Structures are given as C-alpha cells and as structure tokens.
C-alpha cells in the first residue's frame, strides 16, 4: 500500500488529476448530463460577467457583506420589538383581568385576592368554581347559559344541589 502511494505521488507531483465523470467514469444518465451542461453554462456566465474581472470586486463584496450584517441586525431588532409589543399586550390583558376580578368582588382595589377569590380560583378550568360558588352565583351562570343547550343548564343545576349538599356537610 505504501509503495503504491509513493508511486502515485511520483507520477503526479502537482497532485492527483480530477476525473471527468462522463469520459473517465462513463456516466451516461440524461439527468446527470443535463446538470453538467447547466453547471458549465453557469460557470461561463460567471466568467463573462463584468464584475468578475473588475478591480472593484473586493469593495463591492465588502459592502454587500456589511449590508447582509445590517439586514441580520434589523431582523433581530424587529424580533425584540415584536417581543416587547407582545409583553405590552400581556400587561394590558393582565390589567383587564385584574379589573374583572375587582368587579366580581374576587379582588380588592389593591389587587389582593379575597377569600371568595381564592375559593373561586382553586377549581378554575375543572368546573370547580361553580362547585364552590353559592347558589345565587349558579343562578347567574344559569341565566348566562340560557341560550345554550339543555345539557349545560342541567350541569349548572346539578352544581346547585352539590353546593347545598356541601354546605350541609360543612355544618
């Protein structure tokens, strides 16, 4: 193996020659031949372009690379602006939520959650808020769900009975 490497280096002191895929490797697929022709035509177009032999190529290239860097920086800054506006939207949504909590009596004016708010918040998302709510709140829910199907109204009515049973168990 070592001997054949030495022989190859002795034959080609400038390095190994490149193989032609069509002549040396006998590749005859139509798609490959089309791709090779396309690459050759693009290389010819690049060599014929006036900027290829222009002495201003290095200055043009450095200006273009600066422009790409500035474009990337602009994208980063616009992402930061978008994130900041999203944060601002979340802050305004939080303010609206606090206002609703205050109007329902679940929080004080200083944004302190009341006992009623604590019990109402424990089961949020599971239907537990109506379980812990007094019957008059369930009637309020019932009036809201007047336009919904009978199953929803039945759900609220059963919560009325569960609340009554819970209050009897607690006493």
mmCIF file of C-alpha atoms in Angstrom:
data_model
loop_
_atom_site.group_PDB
_atom_site.id
_atom_site.type_symbol
_atom_site.label_atom_id
_atom_site.label_comp_id
_atom_site.label_asym_id
_atom_site.label_seq_id
_atom_site.Cartn_x
_atom_site.Cartn_y
_atom_site.Cartn_z
ATOM 1 C CA UNK A 1 0.000 0.000 0.000
ATOM 2 C CA UNK A 2 2.782 2.385 0.931
ATOM 3 C CA UNK A 3 4.582 1.597 -2.303
ATOM 4 C CA UNK A 4 1.533 2.414 -4.471
ATOM 5 C CA UNK A 5 1.070 5.753 -2.676
ATOM 6 C CA UNK A 6 4.695 6.669 -3.294
ATOM 7 C CA UNK A 7 4.344 5.705 -6.960
ATOM 8 C CA UNK A 8 1.195 7.872 -7.331
ATOM 9 C CA UNK A 9 2.959 10.835 -5.730
ATOM 10 C CA UNK A 10 5.951 10.326 -8.018
ATOM 11 C CA UNK A 11 3.753 10.257 -11.141
ATOM 12 C CA UNK A 12 1.697 13.313 -10.132
ATOM 13 C CA UNK A 13 3.879 15.782 -8.181
ATOM 14 C CA UNK A 14 1.235 18.559 -8.531
ATOM 15 C CA UNK A 15 -1.496 16.348 -7.042
ATOM 16 C CA UNK A 16 -3.939 13.846 -8.445
ATOM 17 C CA UNK A 17 -5.794 14.942 -11.587
ATOM 18 C CA UNK A 18 -9.532 15.382 -11.479
ATOM 19 C CA UNK A 19 -11.582 12.718 -13.203
ATOM 20 C CA UNK A 20 -14.100 13.653 -15.841
ATOM 21 C CA UNK A 21 -17.373 11.957 -14.848
ATOM 22 C CA UNK A 22 -18.567 11.492 -18.414
ATOM 23 C CA UNK A 23 -15.373 10.304 -20.118
ATOM 24 C CA UNK A 24 -13.430 8.629 -17.291
ATOM 25 C CA UNK A 25 -16.301 7.259 -15.205
ATOM 26 C CA UNK A 26 -18.667 6.564 -18.151
ATOM 27 C CA UNK A 27 -21.775 8.153 -16.557
ATOM 28 C CA UNK A 28 -24.481 8.420 -19.222
ATOM 29 C CA UNK A 29 -27.669 9.272 -17.326
ATOM 30 C CA UNK A 30 -29.660 12.030 -19.022
ATOM 31 C CA UNK A 31 -30.401 13.945 -15.827
ATOM 32 C CA UNK A 32 -26.719 13.966 -14.850
ATOM 33 C CA UNK A 33 -25.643 15.113 -18.313
ATOM 34 C CA UNK A 34 -28.245 17.894 -18.182
ATOM 35 C CA UNK A 35 -26.954 19.002 -14.782
ATOM 36 C CA UNK A 36 -23.337 19.046 -16.020
ATOM 37 C CA UNK A 37 -24.334 21.180 -19.024
ATOM 38 C CA UNK A 38 -26.226 23.576 -16.765
ATOM 39 C CA UNK A 39 -23.209 23.932 -14.431
ATOM 40 C CA UNK A 40 -20.898 24.619 -17.377
ATOM 41 C CA UNK A 41 -23.215 27.315 -18.754
ATOM 42 C CA UNK A 42 -23.450 28.992 -15.342
ATOM 43 C CA UNK A 43 -19.661 28.983 -14.982
ATOM 44 C CA UNK A 44 -19.346 30.607 -18.419
ATOM 45 C CA UNK A 45 -21.866 33.284 -17.420
ATOM 46 C CA UNK A 46 -19.906 33.998 -14.252
ATOM 47 C CA UNK A 47 -16.666 34.395 -16.200
ATOM 48 C CA UNK A 48 -18.344 36.721 -18.728
ATOM 49 C CA UNK A 49 -19.866 38.931 -16.032
ATOM 50 C CA UNK A 50 -18.232 42.407 -15.923
ATOM 51 C CA UNK A 51 -17.824 42.278 -12.139
ATOM 52 C CA UNK A 52 -15.673 39.115 -12.394
ATOM 53 C CA UNK A 53 -12.665 40.978 -13.780
ATOM 54 C CA UNK A 54 -13.462 44.308 -12.123
ATOM 55 C CA UNK A 55 -10.922 45.813 -9.716
ATOM 56 C CA UNK A 56 -13.832 46.991 -7.507
ATOM 57 C CA UNK A 57 -14.878 43.414 -6.719
ATOM 58 C CA UNK A 58 -13.401 43.419 -3.213
ATOM 59 C CA UNK A 59 -15.014 46.741 -2.241
ATOM 60 C CA UNK A 60 -18.378 45.635 -3.677
ATOM 61 C CA UNK A 61 -18.155 42.340 -1.813
ATOM 62 C CA UNK A 62 -17.310 44.019 1.497
ATOM 63 C CA UNK A 63 -20.217 46.460 1.035
ATOM 64 C CA UNK A 64 -22.542 43.545 0.312
ATOM 65 C CA UNK A 65 -21.357 41.639 3.390
ATOM 66 C CA UNK A 66 -21.935 44.771 5.532
ATOM 67 C CA UNK A 67 -25.435 45.005 4.081
ATOM 68 C CA UNK A 68 -26.134 41.364 4.977
ATOM 69 C CA UNK A 69 -24.898 42.004 8.524
ATOM 70 C CA UNK A 70 -27.160 45.052 8.819
ATOM 71 C CA UNK A 71 -30.129 43.056 7.493
ATOM 72 C CA UNK A 72 -29.499 40.394 10.145
ATOM 73 C CA UNK A 73 -29.279 43.051 12.850
ATOM 74 C CA UNK A 74 -32.561 44.591 11.618
ATOM 75 C CA UNK A 75 -34.249 41.177 11.849
ATOM 76 C CA UNK A 76 -33.006 40.750 15.415
ATOM 77 C CA UNK A 77 -34.220 44.212 16.409
ATOM 78 C CA UNK A 78 -37.630 43.653 14.836
ATOM 79 C CA UNK A 79 -37.872 40.388 16.800
ATOM 80 C CA UNK A 80 -37.100 42.284 20.008
ATOM 81 C CA UNK A 81 -39.722 44.903 19.137
ATOM 82 C CA UNK A 82 -42.267 42.158 18.462
ATOM 83 C CA UNK A 83 -41.442 40.512 21.801
ATOM 84 C CA UNK A 84 -41.771 43.844 23.605
ATOM 85 C CA UNK A 85 -45.144 44.533 21.999
ATOM 86 C CA UNK A 86 -46.245 41.022 22.960
ATOM 87 C CA UNK A 87 -45.179 41.747 26.540
ATOM 88 C CA UNK A 88 -47.121 45.003 26.392
ATOM 89 C CA UNK A 89 -50.158 43.076 25.166
ATOM 90 C CA UNK A 90 -49.808 40.652 28.055
ATOM 91 C CA UNK A 91 -49.582 43.541 30.511
ATOM 92 C CA UNK A 92 -52.756 45.116 29.146
ATOM 93 C CA UNK A 93 -54.509 41.724 29.264
ATOM 94 C CA UNK A 94 -53.392 41.314 32.887
ATOM 95 C CA UNK A 95 -54.822 44.741 33.692
ATOM 96 C CA UNK A 96 -58.143 43.744 32.146
ATOM 97 C CA UNK A 97 -58.156 40.505 34.133
ATOM 98 C CA UNK A 98 -57.496 42.412 37.368
ATOM 99 C CA UNK A 99 -60.350 44.779 36.577
ATOM 100 C CA UNK A 100 -62.727 41.834 36.040
ATOM 101 C CA UNK A 101 -61.609 40.264 39.323
ATOM 102 C CA UNK A 102 -62.249 43.547 41.141
ATOM 103 C CA UNK A 103 -65.705 43.928 39.573
ATOM 104 C CA UNK A 104 -66.679 40.387 40.557
ATOM 105 C CA UNK A 105 -65.520 41.052 44.099
ATOM 106 C CA UNK A 106 -62.773 38.442 43.909
ATOM 107 C CA UNK A 107 -60.007 41.012 44.486
ATOM 108 C CA UNK A 108 -59.693 44.283 46.400
ATOM 109 C CA UNK A 109 -58.762 47.656 44.938
ATOM 110 C CA UNK A 110 -55.129 46.947 45.902
ATOM 111 C CA UNK A 111 -55.233 43.735 43.802
ATOM 112 C CA UNK A 112 -55.282 41.480 46.852
ATOM 113 C CA UNK A 113 -57.273 38.303 46.242
ATOM 114 C CA UNK A 114 -60.135 37.892 48.706
ATOM 115 C CA UNK A 115 -61.243 34.635 50.343
ATOM 116 C CA UNK A 116 -64.043 34.404 47.811
ATOM 117 C CA UNK A 117 -61.487 34.766 45.017
ATOM 118 C CA UNK A 118 -59.239 32.069 46.477
ATOM 119 C CA UNK A 119 -62.002 29.512 46.603
ATOM 120 C CA UNK A 120 -63.243 30.505 43.172
ATOM 121 C CA UNK A 121 -59.739 30.239 41.710
ATOM 122 C CA UNK A 122 -58.947 26.775 43.069
ATOM 123 C CA UNK A 123 -61.086 24.867 40.658
ATOM 124 C CA UNK A 124 -60.772 27.056 37.580
ATOM 125 C CA UNK A 125 -60.771 25.033 34.422
ATOM 126 C CA UNK A 126 -62.333 21.984 36.071
ATOM 127 C CA UNK A 127 -65.783 23.314 36.812
ATOM 128 C CA UNK A 128 -64.880 23.644 40.486
ATOM 129 C CA UNK A 129 -65.602 27.350 40.601
ATOM 130 C CA UNK A 130 -69.277 26.611 40.233
ATOM 131 C CA UNK A 131 -68.954 23.836 42.832
ATOM 132 C CA UNK A 132 -67.655 26.266 45.438
ATOM 133 C CA UNK A 133 -69.926 29.118 44.412
ATOM 134 C CA UNK A 134 -73.033 29.940 46.407
ATOM 135 C CA UNK A 135 -76.426 29.184 44.793
ATOM 136 C CA UNK A 136 -77.104 32.756 43.663
ATOM 137 C CA UNK A 137 -73.916 32.673 41.551
ATOM 138 C CA UNK A 138 -75.090 29.440 39.976
ATOM 139 C CA UNK A 139 -78.369 31.144 39.117
ATOM 140 C CA UNK A 140 -76.291 33.859 37.493
ATOM 141 C CA UNK A 141 -74.489 31.150 35.489
ATOM 142 C CA UNK A 142 -77.874 29.680 34.597
ATOM 143 C CA UNK A 143 -79.051 32.997 33.208
ATOM 144 C CA UNK A 144 -75.847 33.240 31.153
ATOM 145 C CA UNK A 145 -76.332 29.766 29.769
ATOM 146 C CA UNK A 146 -79.960 30.376 28.871
ATOM 147 C CA UNK A 147 -79.104 30.357 25.202
ATOM 148 C CA UNK A 148 -77.035 27.163 25.434
ATOM 149 C CA UNK A 149 -78.217 23.582 25.220
ATOM 150 C CA UNK A 150 -80.109 21.846 27.988
ATOM 151 C CA UNK A 151 -77.058 19.808 28.993
ATOM 152 C CA UNK A 152 -75.229 22.905 30.132
ATOM 153 C CA UNK A 153 -78.241 24.107 32.087
ATOM 154 C CA UNK A 154 -78.550 20.666 33.673
ATOM 155 C CA UNK A 155 -74.869 20.864 34.660
ATOM 156 C CA UNK A 156 -75.391 24.182 36.409
ATOM 157 C CA UNK A 157 -78.496 22.913 38.190
ATOM 158 C CA UNK A 158 -76.630 19.878 39.489
ATOM 159 C CA UNK A 159 -73.972 22.216 40.823
ATOM 160 C CA UNK A 160 -76.695 23.977 42.819
ATOM 161 C CA UNK A 161 -77.561 20.710 44.513
ATOM 162 C CA UNK A 162 -73.909 19.796 45.109
ATOM 163 C CA UNK A 163 -73.315 23.179 46.754
ATOM 164 C CA UNK A 164 -76.330 22.669 49.001
ATOM 165 C CA UNK A 165 -75.015 19.226 49.987
ATOM 166 C CA UNK A 166 -71.545 20.628 50.653
ATOM 167 C CA UNK A 167 -72.882 23.348 52.908
ATOM 168 C CA UNK A 168 -74.878 20.758 54.877
ATOM 169 C CA UNK A 169 -71.777 18.584 55.273
ATOM 170 C CA UNK A 170 -69.702 21.517 56.470
ATOM 171 C CA UNK A 171 -72.266 22.485 59.130
#
